[in-house]
CSV table of C-alpha atoms in Angstrom, one decimal:
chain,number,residue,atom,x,y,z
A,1,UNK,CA,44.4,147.3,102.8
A,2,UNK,CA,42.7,149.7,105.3
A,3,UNK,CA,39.5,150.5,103.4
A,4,UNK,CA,38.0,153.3,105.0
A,5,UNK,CA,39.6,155.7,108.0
A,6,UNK,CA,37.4,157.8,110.1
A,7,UNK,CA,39.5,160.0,112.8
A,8,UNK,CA,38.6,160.3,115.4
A,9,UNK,CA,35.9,158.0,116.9
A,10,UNK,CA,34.7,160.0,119.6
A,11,UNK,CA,34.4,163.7,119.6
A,12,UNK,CA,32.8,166.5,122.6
A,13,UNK,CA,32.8,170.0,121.0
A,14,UNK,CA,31.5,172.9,122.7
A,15,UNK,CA,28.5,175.0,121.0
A,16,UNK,CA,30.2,177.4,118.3
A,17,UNK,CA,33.5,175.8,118.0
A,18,UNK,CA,34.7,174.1,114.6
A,19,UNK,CA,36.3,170.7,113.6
A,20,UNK,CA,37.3,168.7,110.7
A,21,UNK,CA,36.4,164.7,110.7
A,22,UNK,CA,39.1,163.2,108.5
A,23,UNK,CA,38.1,160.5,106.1
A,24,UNK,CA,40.8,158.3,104.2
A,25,UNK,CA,40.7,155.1,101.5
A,26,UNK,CA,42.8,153.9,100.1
A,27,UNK,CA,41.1,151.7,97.2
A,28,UNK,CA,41.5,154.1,94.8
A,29,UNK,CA,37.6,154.6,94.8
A,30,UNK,CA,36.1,158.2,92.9
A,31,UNK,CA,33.1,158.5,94.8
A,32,UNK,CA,33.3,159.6,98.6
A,33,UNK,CA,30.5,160.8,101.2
A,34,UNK,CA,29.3,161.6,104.1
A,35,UNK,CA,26.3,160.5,106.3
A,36,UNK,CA,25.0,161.1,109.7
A,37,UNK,CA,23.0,159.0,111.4
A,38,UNK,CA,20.4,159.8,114.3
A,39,UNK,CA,18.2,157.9,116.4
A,40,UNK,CA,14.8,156.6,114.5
A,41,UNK,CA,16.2,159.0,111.4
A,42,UNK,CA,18.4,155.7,109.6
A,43,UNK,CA,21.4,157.4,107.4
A,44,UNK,CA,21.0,160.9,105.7
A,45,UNK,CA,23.5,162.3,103.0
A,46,UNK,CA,25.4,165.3,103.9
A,47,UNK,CA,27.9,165.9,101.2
A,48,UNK,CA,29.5,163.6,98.1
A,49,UNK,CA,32.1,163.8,95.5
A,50,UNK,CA,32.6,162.0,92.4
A,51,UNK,CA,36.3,162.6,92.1
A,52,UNK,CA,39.1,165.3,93.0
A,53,UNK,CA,37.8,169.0,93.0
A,54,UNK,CA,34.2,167.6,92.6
A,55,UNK,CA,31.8,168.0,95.7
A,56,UNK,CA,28.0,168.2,95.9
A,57,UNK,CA,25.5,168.5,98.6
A,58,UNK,CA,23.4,166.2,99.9
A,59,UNK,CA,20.0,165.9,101.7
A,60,UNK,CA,21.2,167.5,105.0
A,61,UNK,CA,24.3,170.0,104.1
A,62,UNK,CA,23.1,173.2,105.9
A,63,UNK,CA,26.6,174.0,108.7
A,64,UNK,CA,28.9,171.5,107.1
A,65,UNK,CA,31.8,172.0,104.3
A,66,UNK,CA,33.3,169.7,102.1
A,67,UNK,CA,36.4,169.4,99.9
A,68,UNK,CA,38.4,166.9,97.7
A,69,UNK,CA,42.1,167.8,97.0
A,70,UNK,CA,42.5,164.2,96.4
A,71,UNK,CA,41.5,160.8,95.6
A,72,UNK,CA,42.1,159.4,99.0
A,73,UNK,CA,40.5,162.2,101.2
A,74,UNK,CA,37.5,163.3,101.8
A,75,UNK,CA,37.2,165.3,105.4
A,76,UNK,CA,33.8,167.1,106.7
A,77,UNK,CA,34.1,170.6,108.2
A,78,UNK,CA,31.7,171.5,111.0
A,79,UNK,CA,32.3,175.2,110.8
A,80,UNK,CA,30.5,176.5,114.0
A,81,UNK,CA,29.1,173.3,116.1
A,82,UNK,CA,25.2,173.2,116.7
A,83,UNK,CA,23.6,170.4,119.5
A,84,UNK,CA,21.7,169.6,116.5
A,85,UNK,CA,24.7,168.5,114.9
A,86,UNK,CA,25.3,166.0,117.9
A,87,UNK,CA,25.2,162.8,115.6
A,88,UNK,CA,27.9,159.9,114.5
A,89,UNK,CA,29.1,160.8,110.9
A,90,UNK,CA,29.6,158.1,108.7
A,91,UNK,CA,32.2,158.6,105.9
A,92,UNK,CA,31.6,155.8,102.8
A,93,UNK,CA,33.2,155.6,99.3
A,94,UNK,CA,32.6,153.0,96.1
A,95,UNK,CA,33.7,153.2,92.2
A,96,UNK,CA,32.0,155.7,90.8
A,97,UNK,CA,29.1,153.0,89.6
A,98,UNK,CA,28.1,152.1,92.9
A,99,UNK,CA,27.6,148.9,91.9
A,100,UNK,CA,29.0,147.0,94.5
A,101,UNK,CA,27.9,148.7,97.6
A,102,UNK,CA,29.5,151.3,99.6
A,103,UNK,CA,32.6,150.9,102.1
A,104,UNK,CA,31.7,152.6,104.9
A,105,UNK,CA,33.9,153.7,108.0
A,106,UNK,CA,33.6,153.0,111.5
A,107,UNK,CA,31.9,156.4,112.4
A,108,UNK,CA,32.6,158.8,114.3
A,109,UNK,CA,30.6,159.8,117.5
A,110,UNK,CA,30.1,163.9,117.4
A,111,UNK,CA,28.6,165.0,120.8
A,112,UNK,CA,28.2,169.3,121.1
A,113,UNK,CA,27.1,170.8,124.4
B,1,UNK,CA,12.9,162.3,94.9
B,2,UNK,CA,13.3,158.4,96.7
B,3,UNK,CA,12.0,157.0,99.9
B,4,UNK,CA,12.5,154.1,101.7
B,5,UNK,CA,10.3,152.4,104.2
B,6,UNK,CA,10.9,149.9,106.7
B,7,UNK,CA,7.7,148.9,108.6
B,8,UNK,CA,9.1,146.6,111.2
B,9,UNK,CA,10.9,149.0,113.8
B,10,UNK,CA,12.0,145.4,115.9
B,11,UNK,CA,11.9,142.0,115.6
B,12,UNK,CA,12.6,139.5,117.6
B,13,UNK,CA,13.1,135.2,116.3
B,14,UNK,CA,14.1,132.7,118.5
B,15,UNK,CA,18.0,131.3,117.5
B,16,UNK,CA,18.0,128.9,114.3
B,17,UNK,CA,14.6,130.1,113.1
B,18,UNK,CA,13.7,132.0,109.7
B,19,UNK,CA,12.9,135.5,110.1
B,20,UNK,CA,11.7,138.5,107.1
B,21,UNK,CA,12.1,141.9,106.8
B,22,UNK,CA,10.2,144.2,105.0
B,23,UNK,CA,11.0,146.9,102.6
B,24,UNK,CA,9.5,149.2,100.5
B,25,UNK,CA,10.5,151.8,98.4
B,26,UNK,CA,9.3,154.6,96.1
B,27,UNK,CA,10.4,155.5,93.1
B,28,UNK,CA,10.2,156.4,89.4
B,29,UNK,CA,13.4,155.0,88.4
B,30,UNK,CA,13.9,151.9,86.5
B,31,UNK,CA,17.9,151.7,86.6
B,32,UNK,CA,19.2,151.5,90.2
B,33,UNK,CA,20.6,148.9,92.9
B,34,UNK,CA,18.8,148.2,96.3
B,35,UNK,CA,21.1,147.1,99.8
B,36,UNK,CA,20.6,145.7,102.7
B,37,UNK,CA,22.8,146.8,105.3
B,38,UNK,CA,23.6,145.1,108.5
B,39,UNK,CA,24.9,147.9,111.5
B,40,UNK,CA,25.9,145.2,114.9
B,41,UNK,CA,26.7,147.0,118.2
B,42,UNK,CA,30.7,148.0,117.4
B,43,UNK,CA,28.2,150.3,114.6
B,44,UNK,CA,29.9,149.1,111.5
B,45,UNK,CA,27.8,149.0,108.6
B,46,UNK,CA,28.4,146.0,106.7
B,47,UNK,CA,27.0,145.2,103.0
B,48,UNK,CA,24.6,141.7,103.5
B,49,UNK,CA,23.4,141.4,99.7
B,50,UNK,CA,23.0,143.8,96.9
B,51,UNK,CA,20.0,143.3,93.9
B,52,UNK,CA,20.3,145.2,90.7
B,53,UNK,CA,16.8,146.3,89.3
B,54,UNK,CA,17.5,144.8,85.8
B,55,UNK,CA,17.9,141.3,86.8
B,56,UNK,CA,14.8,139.1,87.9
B,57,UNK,CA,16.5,136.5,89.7
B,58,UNK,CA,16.4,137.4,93.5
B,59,UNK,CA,20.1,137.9,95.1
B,60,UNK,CA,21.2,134.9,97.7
B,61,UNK,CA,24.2,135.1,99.7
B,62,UNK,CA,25.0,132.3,101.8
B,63,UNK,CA,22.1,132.4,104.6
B,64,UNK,CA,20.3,135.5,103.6
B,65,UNK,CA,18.4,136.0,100.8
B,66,UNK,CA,15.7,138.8,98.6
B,67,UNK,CA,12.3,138.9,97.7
B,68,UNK,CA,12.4,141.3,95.2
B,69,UNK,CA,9.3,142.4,93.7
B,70,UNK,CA,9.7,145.2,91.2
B,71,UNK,CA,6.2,145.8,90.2
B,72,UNK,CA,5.1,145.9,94.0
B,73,UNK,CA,8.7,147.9,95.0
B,74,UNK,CA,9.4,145.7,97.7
B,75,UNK,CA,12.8,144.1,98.8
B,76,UNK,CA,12.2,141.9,101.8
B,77,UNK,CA,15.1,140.2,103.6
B,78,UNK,CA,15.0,136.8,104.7
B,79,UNK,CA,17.4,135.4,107.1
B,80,UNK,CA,17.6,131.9,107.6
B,81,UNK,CA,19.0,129.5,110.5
B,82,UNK,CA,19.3,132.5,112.5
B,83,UNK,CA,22.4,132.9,115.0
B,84,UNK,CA,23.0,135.1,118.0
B,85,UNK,CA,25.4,137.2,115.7
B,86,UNK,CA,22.6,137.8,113.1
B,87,UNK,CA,21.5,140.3,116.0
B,88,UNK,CA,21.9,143.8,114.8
B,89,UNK,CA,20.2,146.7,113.3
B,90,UNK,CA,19.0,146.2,109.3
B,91,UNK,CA,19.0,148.9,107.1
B,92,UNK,CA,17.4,148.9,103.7
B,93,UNK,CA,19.2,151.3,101.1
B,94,UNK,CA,17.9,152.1,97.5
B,95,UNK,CA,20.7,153.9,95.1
B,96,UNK,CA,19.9,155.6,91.7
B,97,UNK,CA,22.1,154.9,88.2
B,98,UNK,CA,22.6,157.9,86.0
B,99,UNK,CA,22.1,156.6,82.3
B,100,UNK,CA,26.1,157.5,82.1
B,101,UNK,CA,27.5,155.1,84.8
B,102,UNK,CA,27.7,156.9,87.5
B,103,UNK,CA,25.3,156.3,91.1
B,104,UNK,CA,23.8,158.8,93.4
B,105,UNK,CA,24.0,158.5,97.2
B,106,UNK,CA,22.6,155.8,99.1
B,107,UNK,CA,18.7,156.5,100.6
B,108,UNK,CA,18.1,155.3,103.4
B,109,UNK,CA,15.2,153.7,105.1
B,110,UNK,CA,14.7,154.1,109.1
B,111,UNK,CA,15.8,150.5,110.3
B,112,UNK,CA,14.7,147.0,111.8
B,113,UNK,CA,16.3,146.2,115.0
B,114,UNK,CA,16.2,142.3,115.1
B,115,UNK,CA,17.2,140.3,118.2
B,116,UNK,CA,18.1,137.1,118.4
B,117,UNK,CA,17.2,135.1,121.2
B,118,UNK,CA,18.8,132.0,122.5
């Protein structure tokens, strides 16, 4: 049982190119997300979904894109990289109650320049 | 919409010794779940103890345990016998239940570092 994949862990992009973090469970959980986190800032919501097709936006989704073609993946498109964007993303999923807490990933360290 | 506070931006306890962090939190809600989060160096958040709103009795797991006081919306953490790998950065986390089942995202609060000194 993996839990939660983030590929890759470290990342430089150059200012206006694009990428796609992947993000993978495998506990057959509904609800998936993304975070980034910042120095001083804690943990800010970029996107969700609560199941296949089903994506939402968070607190911080301005120049990222989302989709859910399945249950098990749930990758984060940077569509032109920003240095504002230089962050590590977070990807985290539960059952759809929460309940339990989220399963997070190990992050992924985004640097643009 | 939620917020979270955490007051303490470090923290630093001496090895074996009982140490608190504060949270606060702001809300109109009366169905939801609060977290604590622990993030060490290798950046891995890991779940420490959850505490759903309904239930009185404060959440204990193993060496850590909550103050949770609704009416005052505060959620302190206390860590007892503190070890060297207890260091890390804590994160406080409040999450919203819809009436149907179903949770929001996680809010975040800003973070405690607390070090734990030998």
């Amino acid at each position: 049982n993996a839990g939660v994949t983030q590929t890759p862990k470290f990342q430089v992009l150059k200012t206006g190119q694009s990428m796609t973090l992947q993000c993978a469970q495998d506990m057959n959980h509904e609800y998936m997300s993304w975070y980034r986190q910042d120095p001083g800032m804690g943990l800010r919501l970029i996107h969700y979904s609560v199941g296949a097709g089903i994506t939402d936006q968070g607190e911080v989704p301005n120049g990222y894109n989302v989709s859910r073609s399945t249950t098990e993946d749930f990758p984060l498109r940077l569509l032109s990289a920003a240095p504002s964007q230089t962050s590590v993303y977070f990807c985290a999923s539960s059952f759809l109650t929460g309940e339990n807490g989220y399963t997070f990933g190990s992050g992924t360290r985004l640097t643009v320049v | 919409a939620q917020t979270v506070t955490q007051s303490q931006p470090e923290m630093s306890v001496q090895e074996a010794e009982t140490v608190t962090l504060s949270c606060t939190y702001d809300t109109s809600e009366n169905n939801y779940y609060l977290f604590w989060y622990k993030q060490p160096p290798s950046r891995q958040m890991i779940l420490v103890i959850r505490q759903e709103a309904y239930k009185q009795q404060n959440a204990t797991e193993n060496r850590f345990s909550v103050n949770f006081q609704k009416a005052a919306k505060s959620f302190s953490l206390k860590i007892s016998d503190s070890q060297l790998g207890d260091t890390a950065m804590y994160f406080c986390a409040f999450m919203k239940r819809h009436s149907g089942g179903g949770a929001d995202g996680l809010t975040f609060g800003k973070g405690t570092h607390l070090i734990i000194q030998p």
